Coordinates of C-alpha atoms in Angstrom, one line a residue:
M1 CA 98.3 83.6 111.6
K2 CA 95.5 81.8 109.8
K3 CA 93.8 80.8 113.1
T4 CA 93.8 84.2 114.6
R5 CA 93.2 86.2 111.5
N6 CA 90.4 88.7 111.4
S7 CA 87.6 88.0 108.8
F8 CA 84.4 89.3 107.4
S9 CA 81.3 87.9 109.1
G10 CA 80.1 86.4 105.8
S11 CA 79.5 86.8 102.1
M12 CA 77.5 90.1 102.5
G13 CA 80.1 91.7 104.7
F14 CA 82.8 90.9 102.1
V15 CA 80.7 92.1 99.2
L16 CA 79.8 95.4 100.9
A17 CA 83.4 96.1 101.9
A18 CA 84.8 95.2 98.5
A19 CA 82.1 97.0 96.6
G20 CA 82.8 100.0 98.9
S21 CA 86.4 99.9 97.9
A22 CA 85.5 99.6 94.2
V23 CA 82.8 102.3 94.3
G24 CA 84.9 105.4 94.8
L25 CA 86.0 108.6 93.2
G26 CA 86.9 106.6 90.1
N27 CA 83.2 105.8 89.5
I28 CA 81.7 109.1 90.5
W29 CA 84.3 111.5 89.1
R30 CA 86.4 109.7 86.4
F31 CA 83.8 107.4 84.8
P32 CA 81.3 110.2 83.7
F33 CA 83.9 112.4 82.1
L34 CA 85.4 109.5 80.2
A35 CA 82.0 108.4 79.0
A36 CA 81.2 111.9 77.9
R37 CA 84.5 112.2 76.0
D38 CA 84.4 108.8 74.4
G39 CA 81.1 108.7 72.7
G40 CA 78.7 107.9 75.6
G41 CA 77.0 104.6 74.8
L42 CA 80.1 103.4 72.8
F43 CA 82.2 103.7 75.9
L44 CA 79.5 102.0 78.1
L45 CA 79.3 99.1 75.7
V46 CA 83.1 98.6 75.6
Y47 CA 83.3 99.0 79.4
I48 CA 80.7 96.4 80.1
I49 CA 82.3 93.9 77.8
L50 CA 85.7 94.4 79.4
T51 CA 84.2 94.2 82.9
V52 CA 82.9 90.7 82.4
T53 CA 86.1 89.5 80.7
F54 CA 89.2 91.5 81.4
G55 CA 88.1 93.0 84.7
F56 CA 86.5 89.8 86.0
T57 CA 89.7 87.9 85.3
L58 CA 92.0 90.2 87.3
L59 CA 89.5 90.8 90.1
I60 CA 88.7 87.1 90.8
T61 CA 92.4 86.2 90.6
E62 CA 93.4 88.7 93.2
V63 CA 90.6 87.7 95.6
A64 CA 91.5 84.0 95.2
I65 CA 95.2 84.9 95.8
G66 CA 94.3 86.5 99.1
R67 CA 92.0 83.8 100.3
R68 CA 94.3 80.9 99.3
A69 CA 97.3 82.5 101.0
A70 CA 95.4 84.1 103.9
Q71 CA 98.0 86.9 103.7
G72 CA 98.1 90.6 102.6
P73 CA 99.6 91.6 99.3
L74 CA 103.1 92.2 100.5
T75 CA 103.6 88.5 101.4
A76 CA 100.9 86.7 99.5
Y77 CA 102.8 86.3 96.2
G78 CA 105.8 84.9 97.9
Y79 CA 103.5 82.2 99.4
F80 CA 102.9 80.8 95.9
H81 CA 106.5 81.2 94.5
K82 CA 109.5 82.5 96.5
K83 CA 111.2 84.0 93.5
W84 CA 108.1 86.2 92.9
K85 CA 108.2 88.0 96.3
F86 CA 109.1 91.2 94.4
L87 CA 105.5 91.3 93.1
G88 CA 104.3 91.5 96.6
M89 CA 106.5 94.6 97.1
F90 CA 105.0 96.2 94.0
S91 CA 101.5 95.4 95.3
F92 CA 102.4 97.1 98.6
I93 CA 103.9 100.2 97.0
V94 CA 100.9 100.9 94.8
P95 CA 98.4 101.6 97.7
F96 CA 101.2 103.2 99.7
I97 CA 101.6 105.8 96.9
I98 CA 97.8 106.2 96.2
Y99 CA 96.6 106.7 99.8
P100 CA 98.3 110.1 100.4
Y101 CA 96.9 111.8 97.4
Y102 CA 93.5 110.1 97.8
C103 CA 93.3 111.7 101.3
V104 CA 94.1 115.1 99.7
I105 CA 91.3 114.7 97.2
G106 CA 89.0 113.4 100.0
G107 CA 89.8 116.7 101.7
W108 CA 88.8 118.6 98.7
V109 CA 85.4 116.8 98.7
L110 CA 85.0 117.5 102.4
N111 CA 85.6 121.2 101.7
Y112 CA 82.9 121.3 99.0
L113 CA 80.5 119.5 101.3
T114 CA 81.2 122.0 104.1
T115 CA 80.4 125.0 101.8
Y116 CA 77.0 123.5 100.9
A117 CA 76.3 122.4 104.5
T118 CA 77.0 126.0 105.7
F119 CA 74.7 127.6 103.1
N120 CA 77.6 129.0 101.1
A121 CA 76.8 127.3 97.8
Q122 CA 77.7 130.4 95.8
A123 CA 81.4 130.1 96.7
P124 CA 82.4 127.1 94.6
C125 CA 80.7 128.7 91.6
A126 CA 83.1 131.6 91.5
D127 CA 85.7 131.5 88.7
G128 CA 89.0 130.4 90.2
Y129 CA 87.6 129.0 93.4
F130 CA 88.9 125.5 93.0
G131 CA 92.4 126.7 92.0
D132 CA 92.5 129.2 94.9
F133 CA 91.5 126.6 97.4
I134 CA 94.0 123.9 96.5
S135 CA 96.8 126.4 96.2
S136 CA 96.2 127.9 99.7
Q137 CA 98.6 126.7 102.3
W138 CA 96.6 125.6 105.3
T139 CA 93.0 125.0 104.4
P140 CA 93.6 121.9 102.2
I141 CA 95.8 120.5 104.9
I142 CA 93.1 120.9 107.6
Y143 CA 90.5 119.2 105.4
M144 CA 92.9 116.4 104.4
A145 CA 93.7 115.8 108.1
V146 CA 90.0 115.5 109.0
F147 CA 89.4 113.0 106.2
A148 CA 92.5 111.0 107.0
A149 CA 91.5 110.9 110.7
A150 CA 88.2 109.3 109.8
C151 CA 89.9 106.6 107.7
L152 CA 92.4 105.9 110.5
Y153 CA 89.5 105.5 113.0
I154 CA 87.7 102.9 110.8
V155 CA 90.8 100.8 110.0
Y156 CA 92.0 101.0 113.6
N157 CA 88.8 99.3 114.7
G158 CA 89.6 96.2 112.5
V159 CA 87.8 94.2 109.9
E160 CA 84.4 93.3 111.3
K161 CA 84.0 96.1 113.8
G162 CA 85.5 98.7 111.6
I163 CA 85.5 98.2 107.9
E164 CA 82.5 95.9 107.6
R165 CA 80.4 97.8 110.1
Y166 CA 80.8 101.1 108.4
S167 CA 80.4 99.5 104.9
R168 CA 77.0 98.1 106.0
I169 CA 75.9 101.7 106.8
I170 CA 77.6 103.7 104.1
M171 CA 77.1 101.4 101.0
P172 CA 73.2 101.2 101.2
S173 CA 73.1 105.0 101.8
L174 CA 75.4 105.6 98.8
V175 CA 73.2 103.5 96.6
V176 CA 70.0 105.3 97.7
L177 CA 71.6 108.7 97.1
V178 CA 73.0 107.7 93.6
V179 CA 69.6 106.3 92.5
G180 CA 67.7 109.3 93.8
I181 CA 70.0 111.9 92.2
S182 CA 70.0 110.0 88.9
L183 CA 66.2 110.0 88.8
Y184 CA 66.0 113.7 89.6
S185 CA 68.6 114.4 86.9
L186 CA 66.3 112.9 84.3
T187 CA 63.5 115.3 85.2
L188 CA 65.5 118.5 84.6
S189 CA 64.7 121.0 81.8
Y190 CA 66.3 124.3 80.9
T191 CA 65.7 126.9 78.1
S192 CA 68.8 128.9 77.2
E193 CA 68.8 132.6 76.3
S194 CA 68.8 131.6 72.6
G195 CA 65.5 129.7 73.2
V196 CA 66.9 126.2 73.0
T197 CA 65.4 123.8 75.5
R198 CA 67.4 120.9 76.7
T199 CA 66.1 118.1 79.0
G200 CA 67.5 115.5 81.2
L201 CA 66.2 112.7 79.0
Q202 CA 68.0 114.2 76.0
G203 CA 71.2 114.3 78.1
A204 CA 70.6 110.6 79.0
A205 CA 70.3 109.8 75.3
V206 CA 73.6 111.5 74.7
Y207 CA 75.1 109.4 77.4
L208 CA 73.5 106.0 76.7
I209 CA 73.2 105.9 72.9
P210 CA 76.5 105.0 71.1
N211 CA 77.9 107.9 69.0
F212 CA 79.9 106.6 66.0
D213 CA 80.3 110.0 64.3
G214 CA 83.9 110.4 63.1
L215 CA 84.9 107.1 64.7
T216 CA 88.2 105.7 63.4
L217 CA 90.1 102.6 64.3
R218 CA 92.6 104.7 66.3
K219 CA 89.7 106.5 68.2
F220 CA 88.1 103.1 68.9
L221 CA 91.3 101.7 70.3
M222 CA 91.6 104.8 72.6
V223 CA 88.1 104.2 73.9
V224 CA 89.1 100.6 74.6
L225 CA 92.2 101.7 76.5
D226 CA 90.3 104.4 78.4
A227 CA 87.7 101.8 79.5
M228 CA 90.4 99.3 80.4
G229 CA 92.3 102.0 82.5
Q230 CA 89.0 102.9 84.2
L231 CA 88.6 99.3 85.3
F232 CA 91.7 99.6 87.5
Y233 CA 90.0 102.5 89.3
S234 CA 86.5 101.0 89.4
L235 CA 87.4 97.5 90.5
S236 CA 90.4 98.3 92.7
I237 CA 92.6 96.1 90.6
A238 CA 96.4 95.9 91.2
M239 CA 96.2 98.0 94.3
G240 CA 96.6 95.1 96.8
I241 CA 93.1 95.8 98.1
M242 CA 91.3 92.7 96.7
V243 CA 94.2 90.5 97.9
A244 CA 93.8 91.9 101.4
Y245 CA 90.0 91.6 101.4
G246 CA 90.3 88.1 99.9
S247 CA 92.5 87.1 102.8
Y248 CA 89.6 88.0 105.2
M249 CA 87.1 85.9 103.3
K250 CA 86.0 82.7 105.1
K251 CA 86.4 79.4 103.3
D252 CA 82.7 78.7 103.4
V253 CA 81.9 81.8 101.4
N254 CA 81.2 81.2 97.7
L255 CA 84.1 83.2 96.2
G256 CA 82.7 83.3 92.6
K257 CA 79.3 84.5 93.5
A258 CA 80.7 87.2 95.8
V259 CA 82.9 88.5 93.0
D260 CA 80.0 88.4 90.6
R261 CA 78.0 90.6 93.0
I262 CA 80.9 93.1 93.2
E263 CA 81.0 93.3 89.4
I264 CA 77.3 94.0 89.2
C265 CA 77.3 96.5 92.1
D266 CA 80.4 98.4 90.8
T267 CA 79.2 98.6 87.2
A268 CA 75.7 99.6 88.2
I269 CA 77.0 102.5 90.4
A270 CA 79.4 103.6 87.6
I271 CA 76.6 103.7 85.0
L272 CA 74.3 105.5 87.5
A273 CA 77.0 108.0 88.3
G274 CA 77.1 108.9 84.6
L275 CA 73.3 109.1 84.5
M276 CA 73.4 111.3 87.6
I277 CA 76.0 113.8 86.2
I278 CA 76.0 113.9 82.4
P279 CA 72.2 114.7 81.9
A280 CA 72.5 117.5 84.5
V281 CA 75.6 119.0 82.9
Y282 CA 74.1 118.7 79.4
V283 CA 70.8 120.4 80.4
F284 CA 72.5 123.6 81.8
M285 CA 75.8 123.7 79.9
G286 CA 75.2 121.7 76.7
T287 CA 77.7 119.4 75.1
E288 CA 80.4 122.0 75.8
G289 CA 80.0 121.5 79.5
M290 CA 80.4 117.7 79.1
S291 CA 84.0 118.3 77.9
A292 CA 85.0 119.7 81.3
G293 CA 87.2 116.6 81.8
P294 CA 88.6 116.1 85.3
G295 CA 87.2 119.4 86.4
L296 CA 83.7 118.1 85.9
M297 CA 83.0 117.5 89.6
F298 CA 84.8 120.4 91.2
V299 CA 84.3 123.1 88.6
A300 CA 81.4 122.3 86.2
L301 CA 78.9 120.7 88.7
P302 CA 78.8 123.5 91.2
K303 CA 77.8 125.8 88.4
V304 CA 75.1 123.3 87.4
F305 CA 73.8 123.3 90.9
E306 CA 73.7 127.1 91.0
S307 CA 71.6 127.1 87.8
M308 CA 68.9 125.1 89.7
G309 CA 68.3 127.7 92.3
F310 CA 67.5 126.5 95.9
A311 CA 66.9 122.9 94.7
G312 CA 70.5 123.0 93.4
E313 CA 71.8 123.9 96.8
I314 CA 70.1 120.9 98.4
L315 CA 71.2 118.7 95.5
G316 CA 74.8 119.9 95.9
L317 CA 74.8 119.0 99.6
V318 CA 73.4 115.6 98.9
F319 CA 75.8 115.0 96.0
F320 CA 78.9 115.8 98.0
V321 CA 77.7 113.7 101.0
M322 CA 77.5 110.8 98.5
V323 CA 80.9 111.6 97.1
L324 CA 82.4 111.7 100.6
F325 CA 80.9 108.3 101.4
A326 CA 82.5 106.9 98.3
A327 CA 85.8 108.5 99.0
V328 CA 85.9 107.2 102.6
T329 CA 85.1 103.6 101.7
S330 CA 87.8 103.5 99.0
A331 CA 90.4 105.3 101.1
V332 CA 89.8 102.9 104.0
S333 CA 90.4 99.9 101.7
I334 CA 93.7 101.4 100.4
L335 CA 94.9 102.0 104.0
E336 CA 93.8 98.5 105.0
A337 CA 95.9 97.0 102.1
T338 CA 99.1 98.6 103.5
T339 CA 98.1 97.9 107.1
V340 CA 97.6 94.2 106.7
S341 CA 100.7 93.9 104.6
V342 CA 103.0 95.1 107.5
M343 CA 100.9 93.1 110.0
D344 CA 101.7 89.9 108.0
R345 CA 105.3 90.8 107.1
F346 CA 106.5 92.0 110.5
K347 CA 103.9 90.4 112.8
W348 CA 103.0 93.8 114.2
S349 CA 99.7 94.5 116.0
R350 CA 96.9 96.2 114.1
K351 CA 97.3 99.3 116.3
K352 CA 101.0 99.6 115.5
S353 CA 100.6 98.8 111.8
V354 CA 97.8 101.2 111.1
L355 CA 99.4 104.1 113.0
A356 CA 102.7 103.5 111.0
M357 CA 100.9 103.4 107.7
A358 CA 98.5 106.3 108.4
G359 CA 101.4 108.4 109.8
S360 CA 103.6 107.9 106.8
G361 CA 100.6 108.5 104.6
F362 CA 99.9 111.8 106.4
V363 CA 103.5 113.0 105.8
L364 CA 103.2 112.2 102.1
S365 CA 99.8 113.9 102.0
L366 CA 101.4 117.1 103.3
V367 CA 103.9 116.9 100.5
V368 CA 101.1 116.6 98.0
C369 CA 99.3 119.6 99.5
L370 CA 102.5 121.7 99.4
G371 CA 102.9 120.7 95.8
Y372 CA 100.2 123.3 94.9
N373 CA 101.8 126.2 96.7
E374 CA 105.3 126.2 98.4
W375 CA 106.7 123.3 96.3
Y376 CA 104.8 124.0 93.1
F377 CA 106.5 123.0 89.8
E378 CA 105.5 121.6 86.5
L379 CA 106.9 118.5 84.9
K380 CA 106.1 117.1 81.5
L381 CA 105.4 113.3 81.8
P382 CA 106.3 110.8 79.1
N383 CA 102.6 110.6 78.1
G384 CA 102.5 114.3 77.4
A385 CA 100.7 115.4 80.5
V386 CA 102.0 118.4 82.6
A387 CA 102.2 117.3 86.2
Q388 CA 102.5 118.5 89.8
I389 CA 103.3 116.3 92.7
L390 CA 99.8 114.7 92.9
D391 CA 99.9 114.0 89.2
I392 CA 103.3 112.3 89.5
F393 CA 102.1 110.1 92.3
D394 CA 99.0 109.2 90.2
Y395 CA 101.1 108.6 87.1
V396 CA 103.6 106.3 88.8
S397 CA 101.0 104.2 90.6
N398 CA 98.2 104.0 88.1
N399 CA 100.0 104.3 84.7
I400 CA 103.2 102.4 85.5
L401 CA 103.0 100.1 88.6
M402 CA 99.4 98.9 88.3
P403 CA 99.8 97.5 84.7
I404 CA 103.1 96.0 85.7
V405 CA 101.6 94.3 88.7
S406 CA 98.7 92.9 86.6
I407 CA 101.0 91.7 83.8
C408 CA 103.3 89.9 86.3
T409 CA 100.2 88.4 88.0
C410 CA 99.0 87.0 84.7
I411 CA 102.4 85.5 84.0
L412 CA 102.8 84.0 87.5
F413 CA 99.3 82.4 87.7
G414 CA 98.9 81.8 83.9
W415 CA 102.2 80.1 83.2
I416 CA 104.3 79.4 86.3
V417 CA 102.0 78.4 89.1
K418 CA 99.3 77.5 86.5
P419 CA 95.6 78.5 86.6
R420 CA 94.3 75.3 88.1
L421 CA 95.5 76.2 91.6
L422 CA 93.3 79.4 91.8
I423 CA 90.5 77.7 89.9
G424 CA 90.3 75.1 92.6
E425 CA 90.0 77.9 95.2
M426 CA 87.3 79.5 93.1
R427 CA 85.3 76.3 92.9
L428 CA 85.1 75.7 96.7
N429 CA 81.5 75.5 97.9
G430 CA 80.2 74.3 94.6
Y431 CA 80.7 77.4 92.5
A432 CA 80.0 76.5 88.9
F433 CA 82.9 78.3 87.2
R434 CA 81.2 78.8 83.8
R435 CA 83.8 81.3 82.6
K436 CA 86.7 78.9 83.2
T437 CA 87.8 78.6 79.6
L438 CA 87.4 82.4 79.1
Y439 CA 89.3 83.0 82.3
I440 CA 92.3 80.9 81.2
I441 CA 92.5 82.5 77.8
M442 CA 92.2 86.0 79.3
L443 CA 94.8 85.2 82.0
R444 CA 97.3 83.7 79.7
Y445 CA 97.0 85.7 76.5
I446 CA 94.5 88.5 76.1
A447 CA 94.9 90.4 79.4
P448 CA 98.7 90.5 79.3
F449 CA 98.6 91.8 75.7
L450 CA 96.1 94.5 76.5
L451 CA 98.0 95.5 79.6
A452 CA 101.2 95.7 77.7
I453 CA 99.5 98.2 75.2
L454 CA 98.3 100.2 78.2
L455 CA 101.8 100.3 79.6
L456 CA 103.3 101.4 76.3
G457 CA 100.8 104.3 76.2
A458 CA 102.0 105.4 79.7
F459 CA 105.5 105.9 78.2
G460 CA 104.1 107.9 75.3
L461 CA 105.0 105.3 72.7
Y462 CA 101.7 105.8 70.7

């Protein structure tokens, strides 16, 4: 397998593909509303600190696992210790669960893009539009199918000719769009009916300057846990993705430097996403609009675009093009994680593997879509949230399985296999591993402790 295994063409190919995976809906949708809810600059400060410690530890560990084993997540853990094969199964189940509902959300994004592209920008601004759309029977399925077909096509074409080729096109375009919209957002100004004028720069200050008003120890701990949970979304940790992409990394690529670049790119895009969205929402909707939560992208932002007039219609189109780019790169990486897993485990061809995984994912995506109409129900989760089928998939994968995978990874490589094995992999090609001591402390002690607290929260124990 090692001799015939596909690979990225070099360091840049790996970085663009991995960054494309990391820069997804988690950055553009989830990061801004968490930042707005958790004190703006305070959340940013905590997030950046956790990125270079907690996030770096888990990210570089998974990439090193993949390159050392040259296998996908399903079989990679068993390569290091036969009794820990179960961890590979968990790493396979996570992307298998995430991919179906990610395709559904990707379909939602595609629908919004279509409305702006067909000069129907008023439609998403109507009250109830989003709820009516996702609860309709056939329209969400059609958009989901188109989105899933695009992901299938890219993964079907392989690593270098599929994933890397499209990442080299999409990622630079994504960066240009994010930077452009962020700068435009700062120039906005609006005077309300009461005569109050709000500007984009004021909104940026709300976002970037830490707000300690009413901060208690409990609230601070919740900010830390929110930031830590966001890192799973942002860095594609515990999804099997980075193990899969690491397995395609050539031995002559400097692993440490490549991971450093992913960190920088992902964090920069996440911060810019907040700078792109929060000032605009603040200008036209005030601090109340910033509390829109998960509905920020699909409910609040279209109304912001409407307030801008014709410029808003153009900006809305550009924005949803950018979101679609981010959604595709992430969904492709999730599908690839399951595809390479069955390729390595069953020695199937890429064609057979991707068709099997995409096909099963499509069936589950149908289930998720029907969960908003024919099979609608409400279930109260242990963490207090009221959930439909999509929310249950998200809860099981992100709140339960991902922390468990990361805790077990820390135990396996921190105490059983020992850190020096992966550190040796990280140091290939002369990488000066300056964070070695921090890495070992995080891997053995701090990361498992933080992950355990995160897991307890998922069960509603605090």
